[in-house]
Coordinates of C-alpha atoms in Angstrom, one line a residue:
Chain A
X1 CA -6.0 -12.1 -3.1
X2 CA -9.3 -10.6 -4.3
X3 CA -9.3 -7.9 -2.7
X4 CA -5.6 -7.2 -3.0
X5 CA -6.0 -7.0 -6.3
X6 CA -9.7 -4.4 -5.8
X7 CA -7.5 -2.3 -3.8
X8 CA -4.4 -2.0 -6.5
X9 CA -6.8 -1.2 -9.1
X10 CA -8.5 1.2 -7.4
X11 CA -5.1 3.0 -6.2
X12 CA -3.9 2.9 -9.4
X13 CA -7.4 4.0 -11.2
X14 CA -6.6 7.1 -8.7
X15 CA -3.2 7.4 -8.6
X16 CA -3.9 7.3 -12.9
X17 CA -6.2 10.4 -12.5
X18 CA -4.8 12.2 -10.0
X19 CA -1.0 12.7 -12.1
X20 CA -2.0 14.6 -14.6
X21 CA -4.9 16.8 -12.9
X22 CA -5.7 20.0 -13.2
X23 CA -3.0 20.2 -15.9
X24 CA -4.1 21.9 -19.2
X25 CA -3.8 19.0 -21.6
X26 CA -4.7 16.4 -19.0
X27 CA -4.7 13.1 -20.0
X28 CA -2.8 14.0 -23.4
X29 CA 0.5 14.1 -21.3
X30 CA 0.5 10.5 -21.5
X31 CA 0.9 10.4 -25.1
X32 CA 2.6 13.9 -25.4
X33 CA 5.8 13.2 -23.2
X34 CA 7.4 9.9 -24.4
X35 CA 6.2 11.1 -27.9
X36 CA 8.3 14.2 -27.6
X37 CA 11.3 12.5 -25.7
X38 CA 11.2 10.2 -28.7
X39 CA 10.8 13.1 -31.2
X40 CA 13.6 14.9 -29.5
X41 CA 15.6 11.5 -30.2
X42 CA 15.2 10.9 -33.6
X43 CA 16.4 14.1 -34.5
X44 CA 19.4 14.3 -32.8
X45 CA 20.3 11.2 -34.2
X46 CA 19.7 12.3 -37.4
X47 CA 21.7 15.5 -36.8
X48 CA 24.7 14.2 -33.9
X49 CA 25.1 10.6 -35.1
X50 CA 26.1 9.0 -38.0
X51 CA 25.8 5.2 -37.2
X52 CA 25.0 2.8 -39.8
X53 CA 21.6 2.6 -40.9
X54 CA 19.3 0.1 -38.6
X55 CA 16.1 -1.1 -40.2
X56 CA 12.8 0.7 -39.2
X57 CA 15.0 3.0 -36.9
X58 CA 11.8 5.0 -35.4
X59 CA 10.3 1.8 -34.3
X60 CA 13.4 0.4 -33.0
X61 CA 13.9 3.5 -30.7
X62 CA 10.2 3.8 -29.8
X63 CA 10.4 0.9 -28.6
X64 CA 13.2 0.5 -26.7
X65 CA 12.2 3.8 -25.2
X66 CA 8.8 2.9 -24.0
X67 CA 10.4 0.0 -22.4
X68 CA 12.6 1.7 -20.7
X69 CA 9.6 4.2 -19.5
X70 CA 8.2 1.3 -18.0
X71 CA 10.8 -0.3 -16.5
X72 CA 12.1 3.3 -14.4
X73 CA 8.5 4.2 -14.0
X74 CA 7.7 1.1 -12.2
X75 CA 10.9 0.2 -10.3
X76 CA 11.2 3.9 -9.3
X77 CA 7.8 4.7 -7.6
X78 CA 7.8 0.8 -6.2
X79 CA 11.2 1.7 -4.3
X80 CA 9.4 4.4 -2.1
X81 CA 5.8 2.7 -2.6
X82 CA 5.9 1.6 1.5
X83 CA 8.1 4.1 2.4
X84 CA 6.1 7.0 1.4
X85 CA 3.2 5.4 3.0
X86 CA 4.0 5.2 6.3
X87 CA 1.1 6.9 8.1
X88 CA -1.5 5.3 6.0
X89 CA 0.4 1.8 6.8
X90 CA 0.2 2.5 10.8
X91 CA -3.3 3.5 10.9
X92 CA -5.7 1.4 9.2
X93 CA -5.0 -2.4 8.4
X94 CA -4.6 -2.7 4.9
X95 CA -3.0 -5.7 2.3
X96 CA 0.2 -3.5 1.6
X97 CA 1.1 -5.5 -1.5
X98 CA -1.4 -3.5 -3.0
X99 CA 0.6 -0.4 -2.8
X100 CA 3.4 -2.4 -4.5
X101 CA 0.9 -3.9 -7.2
X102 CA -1.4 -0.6 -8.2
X103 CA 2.3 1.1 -8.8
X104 CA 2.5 -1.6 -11.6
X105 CA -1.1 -1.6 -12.8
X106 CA -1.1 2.4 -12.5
X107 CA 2.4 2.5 -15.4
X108 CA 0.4 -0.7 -17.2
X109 CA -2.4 1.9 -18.0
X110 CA -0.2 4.6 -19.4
X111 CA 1.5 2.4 -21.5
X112 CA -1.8 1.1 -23.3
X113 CA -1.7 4.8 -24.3
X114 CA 1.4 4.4 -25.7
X115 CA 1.1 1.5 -27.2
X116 CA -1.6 3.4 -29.5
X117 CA 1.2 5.7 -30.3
X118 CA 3.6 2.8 -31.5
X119 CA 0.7 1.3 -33.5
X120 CA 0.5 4.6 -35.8
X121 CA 3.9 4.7 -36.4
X122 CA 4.0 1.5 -37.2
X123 CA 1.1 2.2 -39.9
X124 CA 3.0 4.8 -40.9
X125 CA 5.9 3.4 -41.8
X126 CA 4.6 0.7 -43.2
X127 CA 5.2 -2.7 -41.0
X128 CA 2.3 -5.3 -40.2
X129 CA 0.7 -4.1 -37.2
X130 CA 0.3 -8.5 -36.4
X131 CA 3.8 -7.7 -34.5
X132 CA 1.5 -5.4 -31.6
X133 CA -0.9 -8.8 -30.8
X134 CA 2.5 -10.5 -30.4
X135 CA 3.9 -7.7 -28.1
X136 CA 1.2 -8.6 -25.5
X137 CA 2.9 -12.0 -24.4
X138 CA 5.7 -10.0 -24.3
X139 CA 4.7 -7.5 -22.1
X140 CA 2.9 -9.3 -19.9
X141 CA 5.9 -11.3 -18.9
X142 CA 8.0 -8.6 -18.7
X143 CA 5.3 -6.9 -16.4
X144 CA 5.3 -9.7 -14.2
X145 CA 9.4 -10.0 -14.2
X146 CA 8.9 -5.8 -12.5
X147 CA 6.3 -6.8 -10.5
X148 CA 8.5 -9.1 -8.8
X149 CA 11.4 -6.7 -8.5
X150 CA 9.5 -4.1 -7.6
X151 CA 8.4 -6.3 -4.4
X152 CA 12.6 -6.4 -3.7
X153 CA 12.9 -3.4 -4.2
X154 CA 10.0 -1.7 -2.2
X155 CA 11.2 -4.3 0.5
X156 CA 14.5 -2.9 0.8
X157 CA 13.4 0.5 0.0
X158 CA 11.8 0.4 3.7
X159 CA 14.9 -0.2 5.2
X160 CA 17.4 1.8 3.1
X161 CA 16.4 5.4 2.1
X162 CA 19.4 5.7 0.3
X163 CA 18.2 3.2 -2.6
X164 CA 16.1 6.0 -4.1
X165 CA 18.5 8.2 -4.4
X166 CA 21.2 5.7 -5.9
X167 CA 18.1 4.9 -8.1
X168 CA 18.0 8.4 -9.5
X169 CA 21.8 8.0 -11.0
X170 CA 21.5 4.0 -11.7
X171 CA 18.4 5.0 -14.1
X172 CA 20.3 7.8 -15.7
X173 CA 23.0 5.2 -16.5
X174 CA 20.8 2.3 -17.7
X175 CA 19.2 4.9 -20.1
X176 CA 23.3 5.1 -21.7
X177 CA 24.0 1.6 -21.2
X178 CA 20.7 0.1 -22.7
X179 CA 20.9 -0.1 -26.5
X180 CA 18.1 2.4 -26.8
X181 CA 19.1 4.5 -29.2
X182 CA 22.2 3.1 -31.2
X183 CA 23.1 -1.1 -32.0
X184 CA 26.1 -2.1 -29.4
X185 CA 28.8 -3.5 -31.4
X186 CA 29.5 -7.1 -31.1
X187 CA 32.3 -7.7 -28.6
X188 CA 32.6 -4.5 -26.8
X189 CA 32.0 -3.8 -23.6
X190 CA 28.7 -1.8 -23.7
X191 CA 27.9 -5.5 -25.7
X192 CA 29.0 -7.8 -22.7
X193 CA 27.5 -5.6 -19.9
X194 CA 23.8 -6.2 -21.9
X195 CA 24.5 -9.9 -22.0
X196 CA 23.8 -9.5 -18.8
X197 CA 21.0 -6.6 -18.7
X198 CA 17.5 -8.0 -18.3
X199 CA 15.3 -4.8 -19.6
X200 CA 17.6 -5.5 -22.7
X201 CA 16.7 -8.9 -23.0
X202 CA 13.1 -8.3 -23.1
X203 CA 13.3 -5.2 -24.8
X204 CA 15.0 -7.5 -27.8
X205 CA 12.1 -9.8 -27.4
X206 CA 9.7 -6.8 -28.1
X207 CA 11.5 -6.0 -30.9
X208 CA 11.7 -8.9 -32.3
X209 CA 8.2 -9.5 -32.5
X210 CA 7.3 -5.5 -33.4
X211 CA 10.2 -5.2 -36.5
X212 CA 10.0 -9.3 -37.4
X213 CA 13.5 -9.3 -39.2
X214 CA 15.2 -12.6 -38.4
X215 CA 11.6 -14.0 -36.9
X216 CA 10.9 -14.7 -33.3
X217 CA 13.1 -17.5 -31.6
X218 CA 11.3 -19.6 -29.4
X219 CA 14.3 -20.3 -26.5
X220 CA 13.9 -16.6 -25.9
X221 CA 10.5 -16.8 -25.2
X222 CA 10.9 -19.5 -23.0
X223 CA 13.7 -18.1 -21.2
X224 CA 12.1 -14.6 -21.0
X225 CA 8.8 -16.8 -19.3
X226 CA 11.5 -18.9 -16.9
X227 CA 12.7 -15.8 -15.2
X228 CA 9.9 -13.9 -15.2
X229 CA 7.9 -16.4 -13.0
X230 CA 11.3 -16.5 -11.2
X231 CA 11.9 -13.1 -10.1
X232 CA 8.4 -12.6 -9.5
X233 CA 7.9 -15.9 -7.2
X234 CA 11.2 -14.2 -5.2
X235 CA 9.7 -11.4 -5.0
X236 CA 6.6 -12.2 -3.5
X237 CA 8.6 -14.4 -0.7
X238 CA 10.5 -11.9 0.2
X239 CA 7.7 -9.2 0.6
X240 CA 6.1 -11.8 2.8
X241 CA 8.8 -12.3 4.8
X242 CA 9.8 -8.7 5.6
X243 CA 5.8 -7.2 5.5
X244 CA 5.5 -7.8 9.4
X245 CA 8.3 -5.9 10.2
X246 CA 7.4 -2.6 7.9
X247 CA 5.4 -0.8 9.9
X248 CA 8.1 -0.4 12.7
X249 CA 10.6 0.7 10.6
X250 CA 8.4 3.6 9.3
Chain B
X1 CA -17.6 -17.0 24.7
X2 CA -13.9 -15.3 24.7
X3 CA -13.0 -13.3 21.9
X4 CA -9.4 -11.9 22.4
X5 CA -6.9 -13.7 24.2
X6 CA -3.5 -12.0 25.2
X7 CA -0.5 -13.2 27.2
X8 CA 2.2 -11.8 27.7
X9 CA 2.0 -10.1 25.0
X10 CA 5.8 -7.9 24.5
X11 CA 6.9 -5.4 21.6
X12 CA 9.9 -3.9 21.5
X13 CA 11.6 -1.2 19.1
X14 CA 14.6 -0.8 18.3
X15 CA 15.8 2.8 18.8
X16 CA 18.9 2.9 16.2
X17 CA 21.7 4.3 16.9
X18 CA 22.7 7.6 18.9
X19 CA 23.8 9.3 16.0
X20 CA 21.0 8.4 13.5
X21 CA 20.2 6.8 10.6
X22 CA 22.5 8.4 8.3
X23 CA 25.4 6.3 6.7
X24 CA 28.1 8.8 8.7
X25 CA 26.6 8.2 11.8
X26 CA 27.0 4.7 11.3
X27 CA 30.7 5.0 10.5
X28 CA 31.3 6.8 13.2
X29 CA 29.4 4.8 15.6
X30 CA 31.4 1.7 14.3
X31 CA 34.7 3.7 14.7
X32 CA 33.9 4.5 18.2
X33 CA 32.6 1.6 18.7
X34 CA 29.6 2.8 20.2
X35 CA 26.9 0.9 17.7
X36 CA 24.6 -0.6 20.7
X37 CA 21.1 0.1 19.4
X38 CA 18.9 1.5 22.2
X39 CA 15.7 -0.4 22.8
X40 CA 12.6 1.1 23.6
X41 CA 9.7 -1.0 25.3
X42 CA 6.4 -0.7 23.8
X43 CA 4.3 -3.1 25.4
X44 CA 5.8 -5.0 28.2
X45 CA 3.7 -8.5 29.4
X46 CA 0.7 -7.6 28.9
X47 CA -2.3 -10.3 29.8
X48 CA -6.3 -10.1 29.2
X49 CA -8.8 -11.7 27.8
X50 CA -12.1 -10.1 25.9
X51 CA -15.6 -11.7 25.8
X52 CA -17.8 -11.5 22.4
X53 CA -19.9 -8.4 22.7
X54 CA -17.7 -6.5 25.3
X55 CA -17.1 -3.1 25.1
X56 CA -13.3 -2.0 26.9
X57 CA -11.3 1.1 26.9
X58 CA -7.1 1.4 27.6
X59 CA -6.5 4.7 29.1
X60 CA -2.7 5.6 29.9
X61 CA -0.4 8.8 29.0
X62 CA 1.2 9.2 25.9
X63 CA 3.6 6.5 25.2
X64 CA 2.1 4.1 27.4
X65 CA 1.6 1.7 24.7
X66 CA -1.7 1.9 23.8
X67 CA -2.0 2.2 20.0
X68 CA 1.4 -0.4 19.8
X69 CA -1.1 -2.7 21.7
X70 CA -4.1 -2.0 19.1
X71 CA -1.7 -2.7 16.2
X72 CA -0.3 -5.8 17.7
X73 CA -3.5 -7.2 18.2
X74 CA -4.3 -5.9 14.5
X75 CA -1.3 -7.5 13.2
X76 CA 0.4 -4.4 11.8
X77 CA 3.1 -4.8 13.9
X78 CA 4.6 -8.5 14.5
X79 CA 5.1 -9.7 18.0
X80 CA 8.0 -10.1 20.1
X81 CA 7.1 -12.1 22.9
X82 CA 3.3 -14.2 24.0
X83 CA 0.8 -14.6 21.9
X84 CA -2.3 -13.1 20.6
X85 CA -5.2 -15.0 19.9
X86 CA -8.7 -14.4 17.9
X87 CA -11.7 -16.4 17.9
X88 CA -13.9 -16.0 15.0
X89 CA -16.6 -18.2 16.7
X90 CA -17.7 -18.0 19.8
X91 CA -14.8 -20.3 21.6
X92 CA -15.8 -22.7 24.9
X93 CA -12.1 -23.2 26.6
X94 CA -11.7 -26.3 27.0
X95 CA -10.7 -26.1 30.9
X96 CA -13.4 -24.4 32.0
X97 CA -16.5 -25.9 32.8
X98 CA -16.8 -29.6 34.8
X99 CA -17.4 -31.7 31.9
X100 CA -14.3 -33.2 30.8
X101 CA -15.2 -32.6 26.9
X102 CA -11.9 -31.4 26.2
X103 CA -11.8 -33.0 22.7
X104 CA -14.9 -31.3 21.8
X105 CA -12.8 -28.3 21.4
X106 CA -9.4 -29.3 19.7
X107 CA -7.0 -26.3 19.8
X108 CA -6.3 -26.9 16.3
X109 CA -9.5 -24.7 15.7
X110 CA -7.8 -21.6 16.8
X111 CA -6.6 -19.4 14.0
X112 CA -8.5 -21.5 11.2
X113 CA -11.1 -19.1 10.6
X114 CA -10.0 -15.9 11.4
X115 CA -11.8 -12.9 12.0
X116 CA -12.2 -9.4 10.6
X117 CA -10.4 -7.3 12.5
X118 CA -10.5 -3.3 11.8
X119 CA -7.8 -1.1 13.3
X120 CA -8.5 2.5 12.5
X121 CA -6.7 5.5 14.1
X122 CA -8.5 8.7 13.7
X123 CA -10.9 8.5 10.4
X124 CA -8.8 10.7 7.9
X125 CA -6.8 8.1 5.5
X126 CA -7.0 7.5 2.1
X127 CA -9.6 10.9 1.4
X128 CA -7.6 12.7 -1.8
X129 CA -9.0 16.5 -1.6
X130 CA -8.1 16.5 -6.2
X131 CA -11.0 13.9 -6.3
X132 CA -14.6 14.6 -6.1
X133 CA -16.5 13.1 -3.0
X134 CA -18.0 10.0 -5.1
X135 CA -15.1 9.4 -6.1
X136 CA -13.6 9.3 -2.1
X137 CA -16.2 7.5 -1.2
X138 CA -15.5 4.4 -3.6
X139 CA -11.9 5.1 -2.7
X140 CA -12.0 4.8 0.8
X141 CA -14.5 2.5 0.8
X142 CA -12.0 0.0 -1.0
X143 CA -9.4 0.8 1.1
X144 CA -11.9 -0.3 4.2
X145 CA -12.2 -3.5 2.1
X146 CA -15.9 -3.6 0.5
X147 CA -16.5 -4.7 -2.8
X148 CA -17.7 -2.3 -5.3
X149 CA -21.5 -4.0 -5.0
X150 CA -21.2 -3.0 -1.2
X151 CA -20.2 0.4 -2.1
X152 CA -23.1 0.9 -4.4
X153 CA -25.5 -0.3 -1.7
X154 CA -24.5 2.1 1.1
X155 CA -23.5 5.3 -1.0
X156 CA -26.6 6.9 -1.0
X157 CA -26.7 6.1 3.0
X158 CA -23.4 7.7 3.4
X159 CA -24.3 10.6 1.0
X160 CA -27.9 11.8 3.0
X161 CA -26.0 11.2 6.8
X162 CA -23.2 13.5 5.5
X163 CA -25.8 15.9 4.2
X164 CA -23.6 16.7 1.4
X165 CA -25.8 15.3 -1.2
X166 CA -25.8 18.7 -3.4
X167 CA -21.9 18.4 -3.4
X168 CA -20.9 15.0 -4.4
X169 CA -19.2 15.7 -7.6
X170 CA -17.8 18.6 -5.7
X171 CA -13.8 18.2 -5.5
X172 CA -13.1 17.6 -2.0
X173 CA -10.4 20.0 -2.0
X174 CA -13.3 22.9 -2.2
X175 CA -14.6 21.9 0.6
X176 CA -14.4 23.1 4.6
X177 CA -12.8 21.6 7.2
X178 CA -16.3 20.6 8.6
X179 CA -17.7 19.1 5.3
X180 CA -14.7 17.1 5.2
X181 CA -15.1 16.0 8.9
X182 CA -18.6 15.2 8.3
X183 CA -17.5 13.2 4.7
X184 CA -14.6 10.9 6.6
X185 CA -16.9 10.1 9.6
X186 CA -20.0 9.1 7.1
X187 CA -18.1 6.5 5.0
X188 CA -16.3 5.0 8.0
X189 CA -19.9 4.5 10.2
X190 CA -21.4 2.8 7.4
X191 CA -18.4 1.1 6.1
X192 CA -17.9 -0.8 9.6
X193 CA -21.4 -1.4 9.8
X194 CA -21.6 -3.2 6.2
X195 CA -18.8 -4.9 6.8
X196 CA -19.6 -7.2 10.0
X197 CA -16.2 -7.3 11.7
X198 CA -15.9 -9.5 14.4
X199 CA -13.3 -7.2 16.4
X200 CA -13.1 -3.1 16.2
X201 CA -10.2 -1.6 17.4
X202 CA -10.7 1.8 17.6
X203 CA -7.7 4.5 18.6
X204 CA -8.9 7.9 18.9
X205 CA -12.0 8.3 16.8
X206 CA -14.2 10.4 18.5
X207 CA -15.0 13.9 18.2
X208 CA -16.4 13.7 14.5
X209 CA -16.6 17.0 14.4
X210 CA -18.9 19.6 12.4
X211 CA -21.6 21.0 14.1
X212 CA -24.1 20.4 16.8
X213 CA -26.7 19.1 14.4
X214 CA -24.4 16.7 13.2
X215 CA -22.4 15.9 16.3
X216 CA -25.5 14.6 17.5
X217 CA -26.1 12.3 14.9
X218 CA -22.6 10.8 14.9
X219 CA -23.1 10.3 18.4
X220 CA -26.3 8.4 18.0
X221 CA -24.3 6.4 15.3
X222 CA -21.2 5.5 16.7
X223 CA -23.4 4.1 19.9
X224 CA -25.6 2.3 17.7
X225 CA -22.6 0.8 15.9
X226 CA -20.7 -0.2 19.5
X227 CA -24.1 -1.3 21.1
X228 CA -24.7 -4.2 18.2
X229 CA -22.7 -6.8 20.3
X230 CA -19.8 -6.1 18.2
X231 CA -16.3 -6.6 20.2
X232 CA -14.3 -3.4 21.1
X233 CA -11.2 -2.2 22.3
X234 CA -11.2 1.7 22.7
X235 CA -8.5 3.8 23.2
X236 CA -9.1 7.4 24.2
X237 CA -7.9 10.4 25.7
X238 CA -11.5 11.4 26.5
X239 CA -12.1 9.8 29.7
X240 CA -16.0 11.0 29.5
X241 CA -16.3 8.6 26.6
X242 CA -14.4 5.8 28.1
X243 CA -16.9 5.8 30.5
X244 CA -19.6 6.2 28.3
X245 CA -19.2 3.2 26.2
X246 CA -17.0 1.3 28.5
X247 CA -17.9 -1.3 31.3
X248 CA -14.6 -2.6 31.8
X249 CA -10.8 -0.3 31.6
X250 CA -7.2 -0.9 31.3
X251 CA -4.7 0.8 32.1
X252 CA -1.4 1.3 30.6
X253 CA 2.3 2.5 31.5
X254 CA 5.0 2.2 30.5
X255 CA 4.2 -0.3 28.2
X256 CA 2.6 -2.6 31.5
X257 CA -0.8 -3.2 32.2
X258 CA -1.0 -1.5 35.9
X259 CA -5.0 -1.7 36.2
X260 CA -7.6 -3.7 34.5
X261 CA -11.1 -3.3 36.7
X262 CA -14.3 -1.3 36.4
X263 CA -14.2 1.7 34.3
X264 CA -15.1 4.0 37.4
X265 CA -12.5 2.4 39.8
X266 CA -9.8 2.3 37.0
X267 CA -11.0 6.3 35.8
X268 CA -10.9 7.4 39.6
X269 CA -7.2 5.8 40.2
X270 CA -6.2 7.6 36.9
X271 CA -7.3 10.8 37.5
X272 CA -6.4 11.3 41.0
X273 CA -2.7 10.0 39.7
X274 CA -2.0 12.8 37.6
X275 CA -2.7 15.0 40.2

């Protein structure tokens, strides 16, 4: 377990290093792309869209859009985390979870960065920055609810290539179907598919406790906890099971 | 005083189908109802047993099996058939000897403690040429499993045997093929030896490479290292250091064990075969 977790954080301290190396701005890419993506956003809401107003609109679509950053970031790189691996798997014994694990520590790291990003324009527009301490339960669950899929899904990555590139156009249409952007309107279908959508759920959760408005409700939390541990318990068994077999299906 | 027991040990791959792994091959194979999966035999019954301390070699031609054995043994790959067993302590069977202590020995104590195993194939893994060389050196240090305290102990050891010293915030990627040679073989010799492992398998690691100077030195280290009662299974191409390091050889084909004797006897037989 200890040294599971040594290993992650020191593939994901490198991994964290190595992605933005040797570019000019280094390390400011981490703030500089989801703040222009957001940027980018905003106004061509302002400019395409006339939807109803929704309170705090910036926040609301920072947000949402870090979360889903996280989420694709994650689940995408965990899907070909063994895969991609397979000559370092078959030649030196090593705890392959931590492949799976650093992917998540590695994202967790960039999103501190962004997180610094939210809390400024937060301050800027004026909302009690009390709502970021209470995003931290938040995101930790949610972090462990991907850890645990990304342990399905680097599992079945191993034996189904095709999975990252169905991945490429599912992400493309989670970013649509997600209320990111825009409010889904009650009793639509875009509304009943997100009944079911998990990265909604949380990302409600988030912000919830980031915009306040009708307060944080407590079920939610509990719920949110619930499947976390859930999906994450799954995960890890069926990792377990299936980690014997990896290395001869590289 | 065993170490290693193996018996019958089997591992088999499957091949997949004739047309590949592709989703149209699959439909077609189902269509023509041709979707028998070939099998391939990697190892094939394969029986021995290794004392604490002793030094063997597997010899064989490509294919024969011998780095599916290591990993078998290492646990990377899972077992089809027999079973492998690891002693951490030094373990009396229970049958041997006259005196009927046989529940001195339960064989409930196999597998509780188990032991460090390395497998390592070659020394090149993990090393990322964007990072400097004290930054590799931590990496591949915790990919060899040692703690960062460990790492700190041994880094100036590994820096002054590389003789790299004036380039350890060097990126790695700047350096030549030899420096690089010279970097890997450093932080493996003194990561095995700081972190006591009870069983080394080792699949083609010699030839560390660089130049005489340094040759030599890796030489002196890699005998020093298999010399300090450590047990070791070495697989090699180079039959001059089979019988160099190693009392005792098997030999592999196909996947069977087809000689397990004295290195010379075992060296002769193969080398007059491929004749």
């Amino acid at each position: 377990m200890r040294s599971v977790l040594r290993l992650s954080f020191s593939l994901a301290k490198t991994n964290f290093k190595l992605r933005n190396e040797g570019s000019y701005l280094g390390i400011l890419w981490y703030i500089l792309s989801p703040l222009l993506l957001f940027l980018i956003l905003l106004f061509v809401k302002q400019e395409a869209f006339s939807v109803k107003n929704i309170p705090y609109y910036p926040i609301y679509l920072l947000s949402g859009l870090l979360l889903f950053n996280l989420f694709t970031q994650i689940i995408g790189s965990s899907i070909v985390a063994i895969s991609s691996n397979a000559g370092f798997i078959k030649s030196i014994k090593i705890p392959m979870e931590a492949l799976v694990v650093s992917k998540a520590i590695q994202f967790l790291f960039s999103h501190v960065f962004e997180i610094f990003l939210l809390g400024l324009c937060m301050f800027y527009i004026g909302l009690p920055l009390v709502g970021l301490l209470l995003y931290v339960p938040v995101l930790i669950l949610f972090i462990l609810f991907l850890l645990g899929l990304s342990f399905i899904v680097s599992t079945i990555g191993v034996y189904i290539s095709d999975l990252n590139n169905v991945w490429t156009v599912f992400s493309q249409l989670l970013f649509f179907v997600t209320p990111i952007f825009y409010v889904p309107q009650m009793g639509n279908l875009i509304y009943q598919v997100n009944e079911y959508n998990p990265l909604y759920f949380y990302m409600r959760l988030a912000r919830e406790v980031l915009i306040g408005g009708q307060g944080v409700s407590f079920n939610n939390f509990i719920f949110a906890g619930l499947s976390s541990f859930v999906v994450l318990f799954a995960g890890i068994f069926i990792f377990a099971k299936n980690k014997y077999r990896f290395a001869e299906h590289l | 005083m065993k170490k290693i027991a193996l018996a019958s040990v089997t591992k088999n791959f499957s091949l997949g189908s004739s047309r590949g792994d592709g989703f149209l091959g699959r439909i077609l194979d189902v269509i023509s109802g041709k979707e028998k999966k070939a099998q391939k035999i990697g190892v094939d019954d394969v029986s021995f047993e290794l004392d604490k301390g002793e030094i063997i070699g597997i010899i064989g031609r490509n294919g024969s099996g011998k780095s599916t054995l290591l990993r078998t043994i290492a646990g990377i790959y899972s077992l089809d058939g027999g079973s492998i067993v690891t002693y951490k302590e030094e373990y009396k069977n229970p049958h041997e000897g006259d005196l009927d202590d046989t529940t001195t020995a339960p064989a409930s104590t196999i597998g509780a403690d188990t032991p460090e195993i390395l497998y390592i194939n070659g020394f090149s893994h993990g090393i990322k040429p964007r990072l400097t060389m004290r930054e590799n050196i931590y990496l591949v240090g915790t990919i060899m499993g040692l703690s960062k305290k460990q790492i700190e102990g041994v880094f100036d050891d590994v820096v002054s045997f590389s003789g790299l010293a004036e380039f350890v915030d060097t990126k790695v990627y700047q350096f030549s093929t030899g420096m690089i040679l010279r970097l890997n073989f450093s932080i493996f010799i003194f990561g095995i030896s700081l972190k006591n492992f009870d069983i080394l398998l080792l699949d083609e690691v010699f030839g560390a490479g660089g130049d005489i100077d340094f040759k030599y030195k890796a030489e002196e280290k890699m005998n020093s290292l298999l010399k300090s009662g450590v047990t070791v299974i070495l697989v090699s191409h180079s039959l001059s250091d089979i019988k160099k390091y190693c009392k005792r050889v098997i030999w592999l084909e196909g996947g069977k064990l087809k000689m397990d004797a004295e290195a010379d006897l075992v060296i002769n037989h193969y080398s007059t075969e491929k004749i």
